[in-house]
């Protein structure tokens, strides 16, 4: 058995008469960047939601770090160390960067002020946010009190990635992180992803952007018709091959299916 | 190190290394005074109503002199807005979650009627009746919250229905009877607690005014300094994002509506102090007045933006206009006309401030 941090076997998810996931398997190895690609409607999002606790699969097992887990809400997945950066980023636009990073897990003051008056520990949250952002080379944001809506798209993405990286002790899932970004901002986010990986976290990257996928991924999970079709190595396979597998234009090599 | 590992593999990205390196340089362009004002207002949404309040105070002060600028007249304004301020605080909580609460006035009257009738009809001790009034206010708020959060019904519809239900129940239960002020004073003076006064020179502060100010200050603290308060804002901004970010949206929404019901019950108690009697027909316009205070106070009806202090300023602006125009001897319709203009002005300013992001 390889060193898998997150593993799913035979996941089934039906929505009424539509089967979104049909006995899907999934494996994320420790410290790798695994890209998940697939056509629209192939079930990528359902797969990711099942792993991150946003939907509860009808059948199948998920193992995190060798232990069987069953998430019924994203909160449970977060507590287990799986953080997700959603396509809509899940940021509250009118709140500050620090408030957003700690949404749902705020720090409170010590002593009477925190215990009885439930006062937030703003200085601690702000210094933590500042530290995390600078670790990821994002301190071009000048004012930590700034409302998120005054940031550019790339900076917002950066805040969301920083939040996930700061708290996702085991796995960070990124759903289309570069879809809405310009060339330069995409580059910044790809660097961020590599930074996060270099600190030992495992990453799942969902993307439609083949060049980005082939640049950063260690392995590529090709999803088709609700199940894992194959896993390919980006170094041994071309982009057109991957697209051919994904769309069904070409059958994948048998050794890739076994993986 | 960033250079070593992130060599762009795409041909078109090779030129990136020559591109401008000073990031965020756009921040440095000189902002016009108007843009700067927009940013200040974006950060401090209570500024607009505060400025309007100060200007209207000065205006009426110049027109009326000491008749208006006396401790007595100014504290009279506070007394007149005490109920609106308390109900407005309840309204603020709901509006911040992008909802609206049309049943605030009905909950207030229902609670005051229960506090009165339980004491006089069933002979319960006043403190018990008051607790019952709070319980009913909280319960109605909880039902509103449950219908909005769990059943996903629109807040406008839920509270519109609840307004009719509670108001009708209030008339049916009270049999349209008013409990007279002198009876309350003789048998259950605790019900009139908030009518009590503190005098300082010419200034008169009723306990109701003090309660209103304290309530607003406590809520201002809760909304800005606690996690719960931040969650209320996040839900108003974008409930789906808040849920994904780890906020328990349904639970928080139910808490907001329940708390708002409890605050309305407090308003019902203060109402007895203000008018002396318990009347099922009192406070008919409390819901419209509270929404007016909230809107003039710069709280966005689209949720997630604004400050409860702004609501207090909004209520005071209405009070200043009412008293000032009455002292000037104008037709009271001018008051409504001007308040209508202020409402539209306030919403226009809200939209303009929001553009700061775009």
Short mmCIF file of N, CA and C in Angstrom, two decimals, chain A residues 54 74-75 78 86 88-96 99-100 102-106 113 117-122 140-142 146-147 149-152 155-156 163 183-184 186-188 190-191 194-195 198 211-212 215 239, chain B residues 1-2 5-10 12-13 16 19-28 39 42 221 223-231 233-235 237-238 240-248 304-305 353-354 356-358:
data_model
loop_
_atom_site.label_atom_id
_atom_site.label_comp_id
_atom_site.label_asym_id
_atom_site.label_seq_id
_atom_site.Cartn_x
_atom_site.Cartn_y
_atom_site.Cartn_z
N UNK A 54 -19.21 18.29 2.41
CA UNK A 54 -20.34 19.13 2.00
C UNK A 54 -21.55 18.29 1.59
N UNK A 74 -19.13 20.24 6.54
CA UNK A 74 -17.78 20.72 6.26
C UNK A 74 -17.01 21.01 7.54
N UNK A 75 -17.75 21.36 8.61
CA UNK A 75 -17.08 21.65 9.88
C UNK A 75 -16.31 20.44 10.39
N UNK A 78 -13.20 19.98 8.50
CA UNK A 78 -12.22 20.97 8.91
C UNK A 78 -11.55 20.57 10.21
N UNK A 86 -13.25 27.05 -1.72
CA UNK A 86 -14.33 26.88 -2.68
C UNK A 86 -14.19 27.89 -3.80
N UNK A 88 -16.32 29.94 -4.86
CA UNK A 88 -16.82 31.27 -4.48
C UNK A 88 -16.02 31.83 -3.31
N UNK A 89 -14.99 31.13 -2.87
CA UNK A 89 -14.05 31.54 -1.83
C UNK A 89 -14.60 31.54 -0.41
N UNK A 90 -15.93 31.63 -0.25
CA UNK A 90 -16.53 31.64 1.08
C UNK A 90 -15.93 32.71 1.97
N UNK A 91 -15.83 33.92 1.45
CA UNK A 91 -15.38 35.05 2.26
C UNK A 91 -16.56 36.00 2.46
N UNK A 92 -16.59 36.67 3.60
CA UNK A 92 -17.62 37.67 3.84
C UNK A 92 -17.05 39.02 3.41
N UNK A 93 -17.56 39.60 2.32
CA UNK A 93 -16.92 40.76 1.71
C UNK A 93 -16.76 41.98 2.62
N UNK A 94 -17.72 42.21 3.52
CA UNK A 94 -17.65 43.44 4.31
C UNK A 94 -16.74 43.31 5.52
N UNK A 95 -16.30 42.10 5.83
CA UNK A 95 -15.48 41.92 7.03
C UNK A 95 -13.99 42.00 6.69
N UNK A 96 -13.18 42.21 7.72
CA UNK A 96 -11.75 42.40 7.49
C UNK A 96 -11.07 41.06 7.18
N UNK A 99 -10.83 38.92 10.35
CA UNK A 99 -12.14 38.37 10.71
C UNK A 99 -12.49 37.20 9.79
N UNK A 100 -12.16 37.32 8.53
CA UNK A 100 -12.48 36.27 7.58
C UNK A 100 -11.65 35.02 7.82
N UNK A 102 -10.53 33.90 10.51
CA UNK A 102 -10.92 33.18 11.73
C UNK A 102 -12.41 32.92 11.81
N UNK A 103 -13.12 33.12 10.68
CA UNK A 103 -14.57 32.91 10.70
C UNK A 103 -14.90 31.51 11.18
N UNK A 104 -15.69 31.41 12.24
CA UNK A 104 -16.10 30.11 12.74
C UNK A 104 -15.12 29.48 13.72
N UNK A 105 -13.95 30.11 13.94
CA UNK A 105 -13.00 29.57 14.94
C UNK A 105 -12.23 30.74 15.55
N UNK A 106 -12.99 31.74 15.95
CA UNK A 106 -12.42 32.96 16.49
C UNK A 106 -11.65 32.70 17.78
N UNK A 113 -12.47 39.21 30.35
CA UNK A 113 -13.01 39.81 29.12
C UNK A 113 -13.44 38.75 28.12
N UNK A 117 -17.29 38.32 28.84
CA UNK A 117 -17.78 39.27 27.83
C UNK A 117 -17.52 38.77 26.42
N UNK A 118 -16.92 37.60 26.32
CA UNK A 118 -16.70 36.93 25.04
C UNK A 118 -16.04 37.84 24.01
N UNK A 119 -15.09 38.63 24.49
CA UNK A 119 -14.43 39.58 23.60
C UNK A 119 -13.42 38.88 22.72
N UNK A 120 -13.42 39.26 21.45
CA UNK A 120 -12.47 38.68 20.50
C UNK A 120 -11.07 39.17 20.80
N UNK A 121 -10.09 38.31 20.56
CA UNK A 121 -8.70 38.73 20.71
C UNK A 121 -8.20 39.23 19.36
N UNK A 122 -8.60 40.46 19.02
CA UNK A 122 -8.24 41.02 17.73
C UNK A 122 -6.72 41.07 17.50
N UNK A 140 1.67 42.04 0.29
CA UNK A 140 1.45 43.26 -0.48
C UNK A 140 0.13 43.88 -0.06
N UNK A 141 -0.66 43.10 0.63
CA UNK A 141 -1.87 43.67 1.21
C UNK A 141 -1.40 44.58 2.34
N UNK A 142 -1.74 45.87 2.21
CA UNK A 142 -1.09 46.79 3.14
C UNK A 142 -1.76 46.88 4.48
N UNK A 146 -8.34 45.98 6.29
CA UNK A 146 -9.10 46.21 5.07
C UNK A 146 -10.25 45.22 4.92
N UNK A 147 -11.39 45.71 4.43
CA UNK A 147 -12.48 44.79 4.13
C UNK A 147 -12.09 43.98 2.91
N UNK A 149 -13.75 43.06 0.44
CA UNK A 149 -14.28 43.52 -0.85
C UNK A 149 -13.43 44.62 -1.48
N UNK A 150 -12.50 45.21 -0.72
CA UNK A 150 -11.64 46.22 -1.33
C UNK A 150 -10.38 45.61 -1.92
N UNK A 151 -10.24 44.28 -1.83
CA UNK A 151 -9.06 43.62 -2.39
C UNK A 151 -9.32 43.23 -3.85
N UNK A 152 -8.24 42.99 -4.58
CA UNK A 152 -8.40 42.52 -5.96
C UNK A 152 -8.73 41.02 -5.94
N UNK A 155 -5.88 38.88 -4.75
CA UNK A 155 -5.63 39.03 -3.32
C UNK A 155 -6.67 38.27 -2.50
N UNK A 156 -7.92 38.32 -2.97
CA UNK A 156 -8.97 37.57 -2.26
C UNK A 156 -8.67 36.08 -2.30
N UNK A 163 -5.95 31.09 4.34
CA UNK A 163 -6.79 30.56 5.41
C UNK A 163 -6.76 29.03 5.41
N UNK A 183 -3.37 36.40 -15.85
CA UNK A 183 -2.14 35.63 -16.01
C UNK A 183 -1.24 35.76 -14.80
N UNK A 184 -1.03 37.00 -14.39
CA UNK A 184 -0.08 37.25 -13.31
C UNK A 184 -0.62 36.73 -11.99
N UNK A 186 -2.77 34.30 -11.61
CA UNK A 186 -2.74 32.83 -11.64
C UNK A 186 -1.36 32.34 -11.25
N UNK A 187 -0.36 32.99 -11.78
CA UNK A 187 1.02 32.58 -11.47
C UNK A 187 1.25 32.66 -9.97
N UNK A 188 0.77 33.74 -9.39
CA UNK A 188 0.93 33.95 -7.95
C UNK A 188 0.26 32.81 -7.17
N UNK A 190 -0.41 29.78 -8.26
CA UNK A 190 0.32 28.53 -8.47
C UNK A 190 1.54 28.47 -7.56
N UNK A 191 2.21 29.62 -7.42
CA UNK A 191 3.36 29.67 -6.50
C UNK A 191 2.91 29.39 -5.09
N UNK A 194 2.45 25.77 -4.54
CA UNK A 194 3.72 25.05 -4.34
C UNK A 194 4.32 25.35 -2.97
N UNK A 195 4.14 26.58 -2.52
CA UNK A 195 4.60 26.94 -1.17
C UNK A 195 3.92 26.07 -0.13
N UNK A 198 5.26 22.63 -0.18
CA UNK A 198 6.62 22.51 0.35
C UNK A 198 6.62 22.51 1.87
N UNK A 211 -2.58 23.54 -18.83
CA UNK A 211 -1.19 23.95 -18.57
C UNK A 211 -0.89 24.07 -17.09
N UNK A 212 -1.82 24.63 -16.33
CA UNK A 212 -1.59 24.75 -14.89
C UNK A 212 -1.51 23.38 -14.23
N UNK A 215 1.68 21.69 -14.99
CA UNK A 215 2.84 22.32 -14.39
C UNK A 215 3.03 21.92 -12.93
N UNK A 239 -0.74 16.67 -22.79
CA UNK A 239 -2.02 17.29 -22.48
C UNK A 239 -3.12 16.75 -23.38
N UNK B 1 14.15 31.93 -3.59
CA UNK B 1 13.69 30.55 -3.70
C UNK B 1 12.45 30.46 -4.56
N UNK B 2 11.70 31.54 -4.54
CA UNK B 2 10.49 31.53 -5.35
C UNK B 2 10.86 31.40 -6.82
N UNK B 5 11.78 27.53 -8.07
CA UNK B 5 10.81 26.46 -8.27
C UNK B 5 9.63 26.85 -9.14
N UNK B 6 9.47 28.13 -9.36
CA UNK B 6 8.28 28.48 -10.13
C UNK B 6 8.65 29.11 -11.46
N UNK B 7 9.58 28.45 -12.15
CA UNK B 7 9.86 28.89 -13.51
C UNK B 7 8.61 28.67 -14.35
N UNK B 8 8.06 29.74 -14.89
CA UNK B 8 6.85 29.55 -15.69
C UNK B 8 7.15 28.62 -16.85
N UNK B 9 6.30 27.64 -17.04
CA UNK B 9 6.52 26.72 -18.14
C UNK B 9 5.84 27.19 -19.41
N UNK B 10 4.94 28.12 -19.25
CA UNK B 10 4.21 28.58 -20.44
C UNK B 10 4.99 29.69 -21.13
N UNK B 12 4.00 32.13 -22.91
CA UNK B 12 3.47 33.50 -22.75
C UNK B 12 3.73 34.06 -21.36
N UNK B 13 4.08 33.17 -20.42
CA UNK B 13 4.31 33.66 -19.06
C UNK B 13 5.76 34.08 -18.84
N UNK B 16 6.67 37.50 -17.70
CA UNK B 16 6.15 37.99 -16.41
C UNK B 16 7.26 38.54 -15.52
N UNK B 19 7.75 42.09 -15.69
CA UNK B 19 6.62 42.98 -15.45
C UNK B 19 6.81 43.73 -14.15
N UNK B 20 5.98 44.70 -13.96
CA UNK B 20 6.12 45.59 -12.81
C UNK B 20 6.21 44.77 -11.52
N UNK B 21 7.15 45.14 -10.65
CA UNK B 21 7.33 44.37 -9.43
C UNK B 21 6.69 45.05 -8.22
N UNK B 22 6.57 46.36 -8.25
CA UNK B 22 5.97 46.97 -7.05
C UNK B 22 4.46 46.73 -7.09
N UNK B 23 4.10 45.74 -6.30
CA UNK B 23 2.69 45.34 -6.30
C UNK B 23 1.88 46.39 -5.55
N UNK B 24 0.64 46.44 -5.87
CA UNK B 24 -0.30 47.33 -5.19
C UNK B 24 0.08 48.79 -5.37
N UNK B 25 0.81 49.10 -6.43
CA UNK B 25 1.19 50.50 -6.63
C UNK B 25 -0.04 51.35 -6.90
N UNK B 26 -1.12 50.67 -7.31
CA UNK B 26 -2.35 51.42 -7.57
C UNK B 26 -2.85 52.10 -6.31
N UNK B 27 -2.40 51.58 -5.16
CA UNK B 27 -2.83 52.19 -3.90
C UNK B 27 -2.28 53.61 -3.77
N UNK B 28 -1.22 53.88 -4.49
CA UNK B 28 -0.52 55.14 -4.23
C UNK B 28 -1.10 56.33 -4.99
N UNK B 39 -14.22 56.19 1.21
CA UNK B 39 -13.56 55.13 1.96
C UNK B 39 -13.80 55.25 3.46
N UNK B 42 -17.16 54.05 4.12
CA UNK B 42 -17.22 52.60 3.98
C UNK B 42 -16.78 51.94 5.28
N UNK B 221 -21.32 46.65 21.24
CA UNK B 221 -20.18 45.83 21.67
C UNK B 221 -20.30 44.41 21.11
N UNK B 223 -21.97 43.28 18.60
CA UNK B 223 -21.88 43.16 17.14
C UNK B 223 -20.46 43.36 16.62
N UNK B 224 -19.65 44.18 17.31
CA UNK B 224 -18.32 44.44 16.76
C UNK B 224 -17.22 43.64 17.45
N UNK B 225 -17.42 43.24 18.70
CA UNK B 225 -16.30 42.67 19.45
C UNK B 225 -16.44 41.18 19.74
N UNK B 226 -17.54 40.56 19.36
CA UNK B 226 -17.67 39.13 19.65
C UNK B 226 -17.82 38.36 18.33
N UNK B 227 -17.51 37.07 18.44
CA UNK B 227 -17.60 36.21 17.26
C UNK B 227 -19.04 36.17 16.76
N UNK B 228 -19.99 36.12 17.70
CA UNK B 228 -21.40 36.04 17.31
C UNK B 228 -21.79 37.25 16.46
N UNK B 229 -21.33 38.43 16.88
CA UNK B 229 -21.65 39.64 16.14
C UNK B 229 -21.09 39.60 14.73
N UNK B 230 -19.84 39.14 14.61
CA UNK B 230 -19.22 39.03 13.29
C UNK B 230 -19.99 38.03 12.41
N UNK B 231 -20.52 37.00 13.04
CA UNK B 231 -21.28 36.01 12.27
C UNK B 231 -22.56 36.62 11.74
N UNK B 233 -23.03 39.66 10.81
CA UNK B 233 -22.66 40.43 9.62
C UNK B 233 -22.37 39.50 8.44
N UNK B 234 -21.63 38.43 8.71
CA UNK B 234 -21.24 37.52 7.62
C UNK B 234 -22.48 36.88 6.98
N UNK B 235 -23.48 36.55 7.81
CA UNK B 235 -24.70 35.93 7.29
C UNK B 235 -25.44 36.93 6.40
N UNK B 237 -24.16 39.31 4.70
CA UNK B 237 -23.38 39.54 3.49
C UNK B 237 -23.63 38.43 2.48
N UNK B 238 -23.46 37.21 2.92
CA UNK B 238 -23.54 36.06 2.01
C UNK B 238 -23.70 34.80 2.85
N UNK B 240 -24.39 31.70 2.16
CA UNK B 240 -23.74 30.47 1.70
C UNK B 240 -22.26 30.48 2.03
N UNK B 241 -21.63 31.64 1.77
CA UNK B 241 -20.21 31.75 2.09
C UNK B 241 -19.99 31.59 3.59
N UNK B 242 -20.87 32.20 4.38
CA UNK B 242 -20.72 32.10 5.84
C UNK B 242 -20.82 30.64 6.27
N UNK B 243 -21.77 29.92 5.69
CA UNK B 243 -21.95 28.50 6.05
C UNK B 243 -20.68 27.71 5.72
N UNK B 244 -20.16 27.92 4.50
CA UNK B 244 -18.96 27.18 4.10
C UNK B 244 -17.76 27.57 4.95
N UNK B 245 -17.74 28.83 5.41
CA UNK B 245 -16.60 29.28 6.21
C UNK B 245 -16.73 28.79 7.65
N UNK B 246 -17.84 28.15 7.98
CA UNK B 246 -17.92 27.55 9.31
C UNK B 246 -18.86 28.24 10.26
N UNK B 247 -19.75 29.11 9.76
CA UNK B 247 -20.73 29.75 10.63
C UNK B 247 -21.99 28.86 10.66
N UNK B 248 -22.53 28.66 11.85
CA UNK B 248 -23.79 27.91 11.95
C UNK B 248 -24.93 28.86 11.63
N UNK B 304 -25.68 42.95 6.20
CA UNK B 304 -24.24 42.88 6.36
C UNK B 304 -23.50 44.19 6.52
N UNK B 305 -24.18 45.28 6.40
CA UNK B 305 -23.48 46.56 6.49
C UNK B 305 -24.22 47.53 7.38
N UNK B 353 -21.76 54.22 -1.26
CA UNK B 353 -20.67 53.70 -0.44
C UNK B 353 -20.28 52.29 -0.90
N UNK B 354 -21.28 51.50 -1.28
CA UNK B 354 -21.00 50.13 -1.72
C UNK B 354 -20.11 50.09 -2.94
N UNK B 356 -17.48 51.44 -3.48
CA UNK B 356 -16.08 51.49 -3.13
C UNK B 356 -15.38 50.19 -3.54
N UNK B 357 -16.13 49.11 -3.51
CA UNK B 357 -15.54 47.82 -3.84
C UNK B 357 -15.34 47.67 -5.35
N UNK B 358 -16.27 48.22 -6.10
CA UNK B 358 -16.20 48.04 -7.55
C UNK B 358 -15.11 48.89 -8.14
#
